[in-house]
Amino acid sequence: MRKRLLYYCYLFIVTCLLLELALRIYNPFHFTVKANSIVLTANKTYTIYNNSIPVLPPVATHTKNSLGFRGANKPHSFSNYLSIITVGGSTTECYYLHDTATWSFQLQQKLHQNFSHLWLNNAGLAGHSTYGHQLLLCDYIVQLKPKVVLFLTGINDVTRTDLTESDKSNIKSAYKNPGSFLSQNSELCNVVLNLMRSRKAAINQLQDTYIDLAATRNDTLVLSQPFIDSVLHNETDLLPAYQQRLQNLINTCRINQIIPVFITQPSLFGLGADPLTHVNLETYKLEDKRNGKLFWQRLELYNRATKAVCATEKIHCIDLANSLPKNSAFFYDRVHFTNDGAKAVAQIVHQNLFQYLAAQFPQHVKH
């Protein structure tokens, strides 16, 4: 038995070493987070063939520029530009939308009518929470020194309990424990860690899906208010850590002379009925013991927390969550935007951003 155990240990170690060597030669997993640093893919074009979300075009082009963002490359005389970067998760990246259909691109087109020497890039990364935003800010954006960063936050922080300690480490070489050392230096450990994160994201319903309200209109669930209150009560314990992460983003921006602007996260679900299908968005069943009302009220906890931090710190905040109509024409699932939804988001953000930017950067305003 002892010899057998030693043989299995030997076999396990050799297999891990061979996998590590193979992944260092070629790693087919293109994760955007490696341990405590961000890894971006630059100068790459994806052709997305869509056969699962009927409200989106069948083919879309998704391009990453030389920075690893979506949008035009960094211009010469960058300091002379009104430079803006949008940061968020998948609702900012808009992975399945064509380059010119994302709300960031649409916003850029609108701002071009008001401002000269404007440059806007989309740095959204699917699945990223405020923890990932902080890493992106420190690893990439601070070095670029844009004038403004727009943060669309909230949805990927819901129910996240694994961020508080990790958020304290923003330096690539900071090893808090043997696990962080291995994830930083081992390709195999990093792949395993990211696959575990992806599984958790899938369990928490953070991956894109398609919801056909008309076909599932009979999927209803009424939850008692005491039950909803109990779920929300558990969630409130996570809000202080979320607000601290927002504060960290603000502090990092201020130290580097970057103006932060925050945008709250909208959702299809909540109170009222969908104007297209007339489905009740409050009692629509999303999963076991979860309906539209609970989903929205839980998300609103984070939106209100965002607005509270912005009010205290006197940071411009755009309440997109309560400005974008709850309409299935604008969403293809709980939170992700259709082409029409991205246009509506760009319109609302522009309306709430133009005067603010004009006051901050009058030299760029077109007369």
mmCIF file of C-alpha atoms in Angstrom:
data_model
loop_
_atom_site.group_PDB
_atom_site.id
_atom_site.type_symbol
_atom_site.label_atom_id
_atom_site.label_comp_id
_atom_site.label_asym_id
_atom_site.label_seq_id
_atom_site.Cartn_x
_atom_site.Cartn_y
_atom_site.Cartn_z
ATOM 1 C CA MET A 1 0.000 0.000 0.000
ATOM 2 C CA ARG A 2 2.843 2.371 0.851
ATOM 3 C CA LYS A 3 4.573 1.703 -2.464
ATOM 4 C CA ARG A 4 1.299 2.197 -4.283
ATOM 5 C CA LEU A 5 0.696 5.561 -2.586
ATOM 6 C CA LEU A 6 4.230 6.686 -3.419
ATOM 7 C CA TYR A 7 3.706 5.642 -7.025
ATOM 8 C CA TYR A 8 0.453 7.615 -7.250
ATOM 9 C CA CYS A 9 2.158 10.692 -5.753
ATOM 10 C CA TYR A 10 5.015 10.312 -8.237
ATOM 11 C CA LEU A 11 2.563 9.924 -11.124
ATOM 12 C CA PHE A 12 0.574 12.981 -9.989
ATOM 13 C CA ILE A 13 3.686 15.169 -9.726
ATOM 14 C CA VAL A 14 5.035 14.077 -13.114
ATOM 15 C CA THR A 15 1.637 14.663 -14.756
ATOM 16 C CA CYS A 16 1.405 18.163 -13.252
ATOM 17 C CA LEU A 17 4.926 19.000 -14.410
ATOM 18 C CA LEU A 18 4.173 17.789 -17.941
ATOM 19 C CA LEU A 19 0.917 19.775 -18.023
ATOM 20 C CA GLU A 20 2.741 22.855 -16.744
ATOM 21 C CA LEU A 21 5.369 22.480 -19.483
ATOM 22 C CA ALA A 22 2.726 21.956 -22.151
ATOM 23 C CA LEU A 23 0.729 25.027 -21.043
ATOM 24 C CA ARG A 24 3.870 27.163 -21.071
ATOM 25 C CA ILE A 25 4.482 26.112 -24.676
ATOM 26 C CA TYR A 26 0.867 26.590 -25.736
ATOM 27 C CA ASN A 27 -2.030 27.693 -23.549
ATOM 28 C CA PRO A 28 -5.426 27.428 -25.312
ATOM 29 C CA PHE A 29 -7.197 29.119 -22.384
ATOM 30 C CA HIS A 30 -7.204 32.898 -22.910
ATOM 31 C CA PHE A 31 -8.203 34.118 -19.448
ATOM 32 C CA THR A 32 -8.139 37.856 -18.795
ATOM 33 C CA VAL A 33 -7.113 37.443 -15.154
ATOM 34 C CA LYS A 34 -3.895 35.731 -14.110
ATOM 35 C CA ALA A 35 -3.621 35.528 -10.326
ATOM 36 C CA ASN A 36 -3.472 39.195 -9.266
ATOM 37 C CA SER A 37 -2.839 40.754 -12.655
ATOM 38 C CA ILE A 38 -4.837 41.418 -15.815
ATOM 39 C CA VAL A 39 -3.862 39.761 -19.086
ATOM 40 C CA LEU A 40 -5.350 41.400 -22.188
ATOM 41 C CA THR A 41 -5.413 40.061 -25.735
ATOM 42 C CA ALA A 42 -4.365 42.793 -28.179
ATOM 43 C CA ASN A 43 -4.737 43.161 -31.956
ATOM 44 C CA LYS A 44 -7.253 40.356 -32.355
ATOM 45 C CA THR A 45 -10.506 40.146 -34.290
ATOM 46 C CA TYR A 46 -13.254 37.668 -33.404
ATOM 47 C CA THR A 47 -16.010 36.706 -35.803
ATOM 48 C CA ILE A 48 -18.981 35.711 -33.666
ATOM 49 C CA TYR A 49 -21.546 33.384 -35.205
ATOM 50 C CA ASN A 50 -24.730 33.595 -33.190
ATOM 51 C CA ASN A 51 -27.273 30.773 -33.367
ATOM 52 C CA SER A 52 -28.660 30.913 -29.829
ATOM 53 C CA ILE A 53 -29.824 34.504 -29.301
ATOM 54 C CA PRO A 54 -32.412 35.244 -32.016
ATOM 55 C CA VAL A 55 -32.782 38.936 -31.132
ATOM 56 C CA LEU A 56 -29.122 39.557 -32.038
ATOM 57 C CA PRO A 57 -27.604 39.543 -35.552
ATOM 58 C CA PRO A 58 -26.345 36.137 -36.766
ATOM 59 C CA VAL A 59 -22.804 37.465 -37.321
ATOM 60 C CA ALA A 60 -20.868 40.116 -35.423
ATOM 61 C CA THR A 61 -17.278 41.344 -35.459
ATOM 62 C CA HIS A 62 -15.548 41.901 -32.129
ATOM 63 C CA THR A 63 -12.172 43.651 -32.421
ATOM 64 C CA LYS A 64 -9.494 44.223 -29.792
ATOM 65 C CA ASN A 65 -7.081 47.051 -30.599
ATOM 66 C CA SER A 66 -3.396 47.381 -29.719
ATOM 67 C CA LEU A 67 -4.330 48.090 -26.089
ATOM 68 C CA GLY A 68 -6.592 45.066 -25.785
ATOM 69 C CA PHE A 69 -9.682 47.299 -25.695
ATOM 70 C CA ARG A 70 -12.516 47.869 -28.181
ATOM 71 C CA GLY A 71 -12.235 51.087 -30.167
ATOM 72 C CA ALA A 72 -9.677 53.142 -32.065
ATOM 73 C CA ASN A 73 -6.003 52.804 -31.246
ATOM 74 C CA LYS A 74 -4.387 55.353 -28.970
ATOM 75 C CA PRO A 75 -3.822 58.558 -30.970
ATOM 76 C CA HIS A 76 -0.625 60.575 -31.156
ATOM 77 C CA SER A 77 -0.497 63.579 -28.804
ATOM 78 C CA PHE A 78 -2.738 61.593 -26.462
ATOM 79 C CA SER A 79 -2.545 64.234 -23.739
ATOM 80 C CA ASN A 80 -4.289 66.715 -26.051
ATOM 81 C CA TYR A 81 -7.373 64.507 -26.342
ATOM 82 C CA LEU A 82 -10.474 64.274 -24.197
ATOM 83 C CA SER A 83 -9.786 60.598 -23.479
ATOM 84 C CA ILE A 84 -12.510 58.393 -21.984
ATOM 85 C CA ILE A 85 -12.440 54.689 -21.100
ATOM 86 C CA THR A 86 -15.525 52.664 -20.195
ATOM 87 C CA VAL A 87 -14.918 49.949 -17.588
ATOM 88 C CA GLY A 88 -17.297 47.199 -16.525
ATOM 89 C CA GLY A 89 -18.221 43.570 -17.029
ATOM 90 C CA SER A 90 -20.024 41.963 -19.945
ATOM 91 C CA THR A 91 -22.724 44.658 -19.989
ATOM 92 C CA THR A 92 -19.953 47.110 -20.901
ATOM 93 C CA GLU A 93 -17.924 44.869 -23.169
ATOM 94 C CA CYS A 94 -21.075 43.813 -25.104
ATOM 95 C CA TYR A 95 -19.153 40.816 -26.400
ATOM 96 C CA TYR A 96 -21.858 39.556 -28.788
ATOM 97 C CA LEU A 97 -22.576 42.948 -30.332
ATOM 98 C CA HIS A 98 -20.797 44.262 -33.413
ATOM 99 C CA ASP A 99 -18.029 46.795 -32.815
ATOM 100 C CA THR A 100 -20.247 49.675 -33.917
ATOM 101 C CA ALA A 101 -23.299 48.473 -31.950
ATOM 102 C CA THR A 102 -21.909 48.618 -28.408
ATOM 103 C CA TRP A 103 -23.148 51.400 -26.161
ATOM 104 C CA SER A 104 -19.575 52.643 -25.755
ATOM 105 C CA PHE A 105 -19.215 53.140 -29.511
ATOM 106 C CA GLN A 106 -22.659 54.721 -29.758
ATOM 107 C CA LEU A 107 -21.759 57.069 -26.900
ATOM 108 C CA GLN A 108 -18.553 58.017 -28.659
ATOM 109 C CA GLN A 109 -20.470 58.915 -31.808
ATOM 110 C CA LYS A 110 -22.788 61.184 -29.836
ATOM 111 C CA LEU A 111 -19.974 62.854 -27.923
ATOM 112 C CA HIS A 112 -18.109 63.493 -31.172
ATOM 113 C CA GLN A 113 -20.899 65.897 -32.060
ATOM 114 C CA ASN A 114 -20.157 67.928 -28.917
ATOM 115 C CA PHE A 115 -16.408 67.661 -28.410
ATOM 116 C CA SER A 116 -13.272 67.982 -30.512
ATOM 117 C CA HIS A 117 -10.257 65.683 -30.126
ATOM 118 C CA LEU A 118 -12.316 62.979 -28.426
ATOM 119 C CA TRP A 119 -11.059 59.409 -27.948
ATOM 120 C CA LEU A 120 -13.158 56.718 -26.263
ATOM 121 C CA ASN A 121 -12.297 53.050 -25.712
ATOM 122 C CA ASN A 122 -14.285 50.156 -24.286
ATOM 123 C CA ALA A 123 -12.306 48.257 -21.611
ATOM 124 C CA GLY A 124 -15.214 46.107 -20.456
ATOM 125 C CA LEU A 125 -14.311 42.506 -19.647
ATOM 126 C CA ALA A 126 -16.948 39.802 -19.240
ATOM 127 C CA GLY A 127 -17.343 38.560 -15.683
ATOM 128 C CA HIS A 128 -15.277 41.318 -14.113
ATOM 129 C CA SER A 129 -16.403 42.794 -10.832
ATOM 130 C CA THR A 130 -15.009 45.786 -8.951
ATOM 131 C CA TYR A 131 -12.082 43.554 -7.960
ATOM 132 C CA GLY A 132 -11.192 43.079 -11.632
ATOM 133 C CA HIS A 133 -11.809 46.776 -12.321
ATOM 134 C CA GLN A 134 -9.236 47.698 -9.685
ATOM 135 C CA LEU A 135 -6.650 45.389 -11.224
ATOM 136 C CA LEU A 136 -7.361 46.726 -14.710
ATOM 137 C CA LEU A 137 -7.104 50.269 -13.425
ATOM 138 C CA CYS A 138 -3.732 49.649 -11.799
ATOM 139 C CA ASP A 139 -2.232 47.354 -14.446
ATOM 140 C CA TYR A 140 -3.244 49.273 -17.580
ATOM 141 C CA ILE A 141 -5.408 52.355 -17.311
ATOM 142 C CA VAL A 142 -3.276 54.330 -14.852
ATOM 143 C CA GLN A 143 -0.355 54.095 -17.278
ATOM 144 C CA LEU A 144 -2.518 55.484 -20.090
ATOM 145 C CA LYS A 145 -3.653 58.461 -17.974
ATOM 146 C CA PRO A 146 -7.058 59.043 -19.611
ATOM 147 C CA LYS A 147 -9.031 62.101 -18.570
ATOM 148 C CA VAL A 148 -12.203 60.169 -17.582
ATOM 149 C CA VAL A 149 -13.162 56.599 -16.693
ATOM 150 C CA LEU A 150 -16.815 55.500 -16.743
ATOM 151 C CA PHE A 151 -17.528 52.559 -14.411
ATOM 152 C CA LEU A 152 -20.677 50.460 -14.963
ATOM 153 C CA THR A 153 -20.744 48.346 -11.799
ATOM 154 C CA GLY A 154 -23.039 46.175 -9.733
ATOM 155 C CA ILE A 155 -24.208 42.982 -11.366
ATOM 156 C CA ASN A 156 -20.976 41.000 -11.043
ATOM 157 C CA ASP A 157 -20.615 41.978 -7.387
ATOM 158 C CA VAL A 158 -23.968 40.514 -6.347
ATOM 159 C CA THR A 159 -23.486 37.637 -3.871
ATOM 160 C CA ARG A 160 -19.712 37.795 -4.326
ATOM 161 C CA THR A 161 -18.011 36.864 -1.062
ATOM 162 C CA ASP A 162 -14.552 36.065 -2.416
ATOM 163 C CA LEU A 163 -13.461 39.613 -3.139
ATOM 164 C CA THR A 164 -12.744 41.259 0.183
ATOM 165 C CA GLU A 165 -9.318 39.725 0.821
ATOM 166 C CA SER A 166 -8.320 39.542 -2.840
ATOM 167 C CA ASP A 167 -9.148 43.205 -3.322
ATOM 168 C CA LYS A 168 -6.347 44.123 -0.918
ATOM 169 C CA SER A 169 -3.756 42.834 -3.347
ATOM 170 C CA ASN A 170 -3.340 44.939 -6.497
ATOM 171 C CA ILE A 171 0.365 44.374 -7.070
ATOM 172 C CA LYS A 172 1.373 41.649 -9.481
ATOM 173 C CA SER A 173 4.212 40.399 -7.269
ATOM 174 C CA ALA A 174 2.243 40.427 -4.007
ATOM 175 C CA TYR A 175 1.980 36.890 -2.657
ATOM 176 C CA LYS A 176 -0.378 36.598 0.287
ATOM 177 C CA ASN A 177 -0.074 32.822 0.594
ATOM 178 C CA PRO A 178 1.347 29.776 -1.249
ATOM 179 C CA GLY A 179 -1.851 29.592 -3.326
ATOM 180 C CA SER A 180 -1.425 33.114 -4.684
ATOM 181 C CA PHE A 181 2.257 32.376 -5.444
ATOM 182 C CA LEU A 182 1.328 29.272 -7.425
ATOM 183 C CA SER A 183 -1.500 30.989 -9.307
ATOM 184 C CA GLN A 184 0.872 33.830 -10.205
ATOM 185 C CA ASN A 185 3.721 31.603 -11.424
ATOM 186 C CA SER A 186 2.092 28.372 -12.558
ATOM 187 C CA GLU A 187 0.132 28.146 -15.808
ATOM 188 C CA LEU A 188 -1.580 24.964 -14.618
ATOM 189 C CA CYS A 189 -2.694 26.449 -11.295
ATOM 190 C CA ASN A 190 -3.928 29.578 -13.054
ATOM 191 C CA VAL A 191 -6.003 27.534 -15.524
ATOM 192 C CA VAL A 192 -7.548 25.503 -12.691
ATOM 193 C CA LEU A 193 -8.303 28.680 -10.709
ATOM 194 C CA ASN A 194 -9.986 30.393 -13.657
ATOM 195 C CA LEU A 195 -12.009 27.306 -14.545
ATOM 196 C CA MET A 196 -13.278 27.294 -10.942
ATOM 197 C CA ARG A 197 -14.149 30.995 -11.254
ATOM 198 C CA SER A 198 -16.000 30.306 -14.518
ATOM 199 C CA ARG A 199 -17.982 27.520 -12.887
ATOM 200 C CA LYS A 200 -18.934 29.825 -10.018
ATOM 201 C CA ALA A 201 -20.003 32.495 -12.489
ATOM 202 C CA ALA A 202 -22.210 29.958 -14.268
ATOM 203 C CA ILE A 203 -23.768 28.872 -10.973
ATOM 204 C CA ASN A 204 -24.504 32.507 -10.117
ATOM 205 C CA GLN A 205 -26.104 33.032 -13.556
ATOM 206 C CA LEU A 206 -23.479 35.531 -14.695
ATOM 207 C CA GLN A 207 -23.022 34.086 -18.171
ATOM 208 C CA ASP A 208 -25.072 35.259 -21.132
ATOM 209 C CA THR A 209 -28.319 33.433 -21.834
ATOM 210 C CA TYR A 210 -31.460 34.194 -23.821
ATOM 211 C CA ILE A 211 -34.820 34.672 -22.174
ATOM 212 C CA ASP A 212 -37.874 34.365 -24.393
ATOM 213 C CA LEU A 213 -40.583 35.987 -22.293
ATOM 214 C CA ALA A 214 -43.355 35.211 -24.759
ATOM 215 C CA ALA A 215 -42.579 31.491 -24.796
ATOM 216 C CA THR A 216 -42.179 31.236 -21.024
ATOM 217 C CA ARG A 217 -44.885 33.618 -19.874
ATOM 218 C CA ASN A 218 -46.430 30.926 -17.677
ATOM 219 C CA ASP A 219 -43.245 30.520 -15.623
ATOM 220 C CA THR A 220 -44.396 32.536 -12.645
ATOM 221 C CA LEU A 221 -43.401 32.521 -9.006
ATOM 222 C CA VAL A 222 -44.835 34.606 -6.174
ATOM 223 C CA LEU A 223 -42.520 35.037 -3.193
ATOM 224 C CA SER A 224 -43.611 36.270 0.203
ATOM 225 C CA GLN A 225 -42.174 39.571 1.372
ATOM 226 C CA PRO A 226 -40.675 37.984 4.526
ATOM 227 C CA PHE A 227 -38.745 35.533 2.344
ATOM 228 C CA ILE A 228 -37.522 38.356 0.084
ATOM 229 C CA ASP A 229 -36.518 40.397 3.113
ATOM 230 C CA SER A 230 -34.511 37.483 4.504
ATOM 231 C CA VAL A 231 -32.539 37.146 1.265
ATOM 232 C CA LEU A 232 -31.919 40.893 1.091
ATOM 233 C CA HIS A 233 -30.850 40.934 4.746
ATOM 234 C CA ASN A 234 -28.113 38.393 4.009
ATOM 235 C CA GLU A 235 -26.996 40.469 1.036
ATOM 236 C CA THR A 236 -26.642 43.678 3.050
ATOM 237 C CA ASP A 237 -23.708 42.144 4.911
ATOM 238 C CA LEU A 238 -21.745 42.244 1.635
ATOM 239 C CA LEU A 239 -22.430 45.900 0.834
ATOM 240 C CA PRO A 240 -19.731 47.515 3.030
ATOM 241 C CA ALA A 241 -17.009 45.535 1.230
ATOM 242 C CA TYR A 242 -18.515 46.503 -2.136
ATOM 243 C CA GLN A 243 -18.568 50.174 -1.137
ATOM 244 C CA GLN A 244 -14.947 49.932 -0.025
ATOM 245 C CA ARG A 245 -14.011 48.580 -3.447
ATOM 246 C CA LEU A 246 -15.785 51.533 -5.036
ATOM 247 C CA GLN A 247 -13.853 53.820 -2.722
ATOM 248 C CA ASN A 248 -10.616 52.154 -3.826
ATOM 249 C CA LEU A 249 -11.472 52.827 -7.472
ATOM 250 C CA ILE A 250 -12.187 56.476 -6.662
ATOM 251 C CA ASN A 251 -8.965 56.861 -4.675
ATOM 252 C CA THR A 252 -6.858 55.317 -7.432
ATOM 253 C CA CYS A 253 -8.416 57.619 -10.024
ATOM 254 C CA ARG A 254 -7.903 60.714 -7.903
ATOM 255 C CA ILE A 255 -4.273 59.912 -7.161
ATOM 256 C CA ASN A 256 -3.659 59.636 -10.903
ATOM 257 C CA GLN A 257 -5.670 62.742 -11.898
ATOM 258 C CA ILE A 258 -8.417 60.674 -13.565
ATOM 259 C CA ILE A 259 -12.051 61.709 -13.206
ATOM 260 C CA PRO A 260 -14.256 58.727 -12.255
ATOM 261 C CA VAL A 261 -17.925 58.578 -13.251
ATOM 262 C CA PHE A 262 -20.181 55.741 -12.097
ATOM 263 C CA ILE A 263 -23.190 54.205 -13.832
ATOM 264 C CA THR A 264 -25.729 51.994 -12.052
ATOM 265 C CA GLN A 265 -26.692 48.606 -13.504
ATOM 266 C CA PRO A 266 -30.137 48.255 -15.131
ATOM 267 C CA SER A 267 -32.097 45.029 -15.550
ATOM 268 C CA LEU A 268 -35.043 43.780 -17.537
ATOM 269 C CA PHE A 269 -36.711 42.471 -14.394
ATOM 270 C CA GLY A 270 -38.454 44.327 -11.586
ATOM 271 C CA LEU A 271 -41.798 45.991 -11.110
ATOM 272 C CA GLY A 272 -44.258 46.325 -13.961
ATOM 273 C CA ALA A 273 -44.981 44.451 -17.171
ATOM 274 C CA ASP A 274 -42.931 44.097 -20.318
ATOM 275 C CA PRO A 275 -44.522 46.433 -22.938
ATOM 276 C CA LEU A 276 -43.903 43.948 -25.764
ATOM 277 C CA THR A 277 -45.104 40.658 -24.249
ATOM 278 C CA HIS A 278 -47.106 42.036 -21.286
ATOM 279 C CA VAL A 279 -45.343 39.495 -19.042
ATOM 280 C CA ASN A 280 -45.268 40.426 -15.366
ATOM 281 C CA LEU A 281 -41.595 41.194 -14.699
ATOM 282 C CA GLU A 282 -42.089 40.962 -10.944
ATOM 283 C CA THR A 283 -43.509 37.444 -10.689
ATOM 284 C CA TYR A 284 -41.543 35.935 -13.611
ATOM 285 C CA LYS A 285 -39.704 32.845 -12.347
ATOM 286 C CA LEU A 286 -35.971 33.006 -12.964
ATOM 287 C CA GLU A 287 -34.941 29.942 -10.959
ATOM 288 C CA ASP A 288 -35.912 28.018 -7.858
ATOM 289 C CA LYS A 289 -37.020 30.513 -5.166
ATOM 290 C CA ARG A 290 -35.962 33.457 -7.324
ATOM 291 C CA ASN A 291 -38.240 35.739 -9.332
ATOM 292 C CA GLY A 292 -37.930 39.071 -11.099
ATOM 293 C CA LYS A 293 -38.855 41.106 -8.036
ATOM 294 C CA LEU A 294 -36.182 39.519 -5.850
ATOM 295 C CA PHE A 295 -33.549 39.767 -8.593
ATOM 296 C CA TRP A 296 -34.229 43.477 -9.059
ATOM 297 C CA GLN A 297 -34.395 44.355 -5.364
ATOM 298 C CA ARG A 298 -31.123 42.549 -4.726
ATOM 299 C CA LEU A 299 -29.438 44.374 -7.631
ATOM 300 C CA GLU A 300 -30.865 47.675 -6.399
ATOM 301 C CA LEU A 301 -29.060 47.196 -3.080
ATOM 302 C CA TYR A 302 -25.814 47.562 -5.002
ATOM 303 C CA ASN A 303 -27.107 50.402 -7.150
ATOM 304 C CA ARG A 304 -28.119 52.349 -4.061
ATOM 305 C CA ALA A 305 -24.742 51.597 -2.498
ATOM 306 C CA THR A 306 -23.058 53.002 -5.615
ATOM 307 C CA LYS A 307 -25.131 56.171 -5.462
ATOM 308 C CA ALA A 308 -24.427 56.572 -1.750
ATOM 309 C CA VAL A 309 -20.655 56.399 -2.240
ATOM 310 C CA CYS A 310 -20.836 58.844 -5.152
ATOM 311 C CA ALA A 311 -22.936 61.275 -3.097
ATOM 312 C CA THR A 312 -20.477 61.148 -0.196
ATOM 313 C CA GLU A 313 -17.432 61.558 -2.443
ATOM 314 C CA LYS A 314 -19.139 64.079 -4.769
ATOM 315 C CA ILE A 315 -18.624 61.839 -7.797
ATOM 316 C CA HIS A 316 -20.857 62.191 -10.853
ATOM 317 C CA CYS A 317 -23.244 59.217 -10.979
ATOM 318 C CA ILE A 318 -25.633 58.285 -13.787
ATOM 319 C CA ASP A 319 -28.604 56.276 -12.516
ATOM 320 C CA LEU A 320 -29.043 54.188 -15.643
ATOM 321 C CA ALA A 321 -30.782 51.482 -13.592
ATOM 322 C CA ASN A 322 -33.815 53.689 -13.050
ATOM 323 C CA SER A 323 -33.633 55.561 -16.368
ATOM 324 C CA LEU A 324 -33.581 52.693 -18.866
ATOM 325 C CA PRO A 325 -37.119 51.319 -19.394
ATOM 326 C CA LYS A 326 -37.752 47.679 -18.524
ATOM 327 C CA ASN A 327 -38.429 46.474 -22.035
ATOM 328 C CA SER A 328 -37.509 43.164 -23.660
ATOM 329 C CA ALA A 329 -36.598 45.131 -26.791
ATOM 330 C CA PHE A 330 -33.589 46.392 -24.823
ATOM 331 C CA PHE A 331 -32.449 43.135 -23.152
ATOM 332 C CA TYR A 332 -31.864 39.604 -24.410
ATOM 333 C CA ASP A 333 -31.560 38.214 -20.876
ATOM 334 C CA ARG A 334 -31.575 39.607 -17.348
ATOM 335 C CA VAL A 335 -29.042 42.390 -17.894
ATOM 336 C CA HIS A 336 -27.369 42.183 -21.323
ATOM 337 C CA PHE A 337 -28.319 44.671 -24.028
ATOM 338 C CA THR A 338 -29.640 44.130 -27.514
ATOM 339 C CA ASN A 339 -28.606 46.535 -30.287
ATOM 340 C CA ASP A 340 -31.600 48.722 -29.450
ATOM 341 C CA GLY A 341 -30.771 48.492 -25.765
ATOM 342 C CA ALA A 342 -27.196 49.634 -26.380
ATOM 343 C CA LYS A 343 -28.515 52.627 -28.344
ATOM 344 C CA ALA A 344 -30.868 53.529 -25.513
ATOM 345 C CA VAL A 345 -28.048 53.225 -22.963
ATOM 346 C CA ALA A 346 -25.801 55.487 -25.044
ATOM 347 C CA GLN A 347 -28.602 58.059 -25.312
ATOM 348 C CA ILE A 348 -29.225 58.128 -21.552
ATOM 349 C CA VAL A 349 -25.541 58.245 -20.656
ATOM 350 C CA HIS A 350 -24.950 61.025 -23.186
ATOM 351 C CA GLN A 351 -27.813 63.094 -21.807
ATOM 352 C CA ASN A 352 -26.420 62.790 -18.291
ATOM 353 C CA LEU A 353 -22.763 63.180 -19.243
ATOM 354 C CA PHE A 354 -22.564 65.954 -21.837
ATOM 355 C CA GLN A 355 -23.061 68.943 -19.537
ATOM 356 C CA TYR A 356 -20.766 67.453 -16.912
ATOM 357 C CA LEU A 357 -17.937 66.942 -19.414
ATOM 358 C CA ALA A 358 -18.529 70.369 -20.926
ATOM 359 C CA ALA A 359 -18.035 71.961 -17.499
ATOM 360 C CA GLN A 360 -14.891 69.915 -16.828
ATOM 361 C CA PHE A 361 -13.315 70.282 -20.284
ATOM 362 C CA PRO A 362 -14.598 73.518 -21.882
ATOM 363 C CA GLN A 363 -11.548 73.645 -24.158
ATOM 364 C CA HIS A 364 -12.857 70.591 -26.045
ATOM 365 C CA VAL A 365 -16.436 71.804 -26.525
ATOM 366 C CA LYS A 366 -17.408 72.485 -30.123
ATOM 367 C CA HIS A 367 -18.921 75.959 -30.437
#
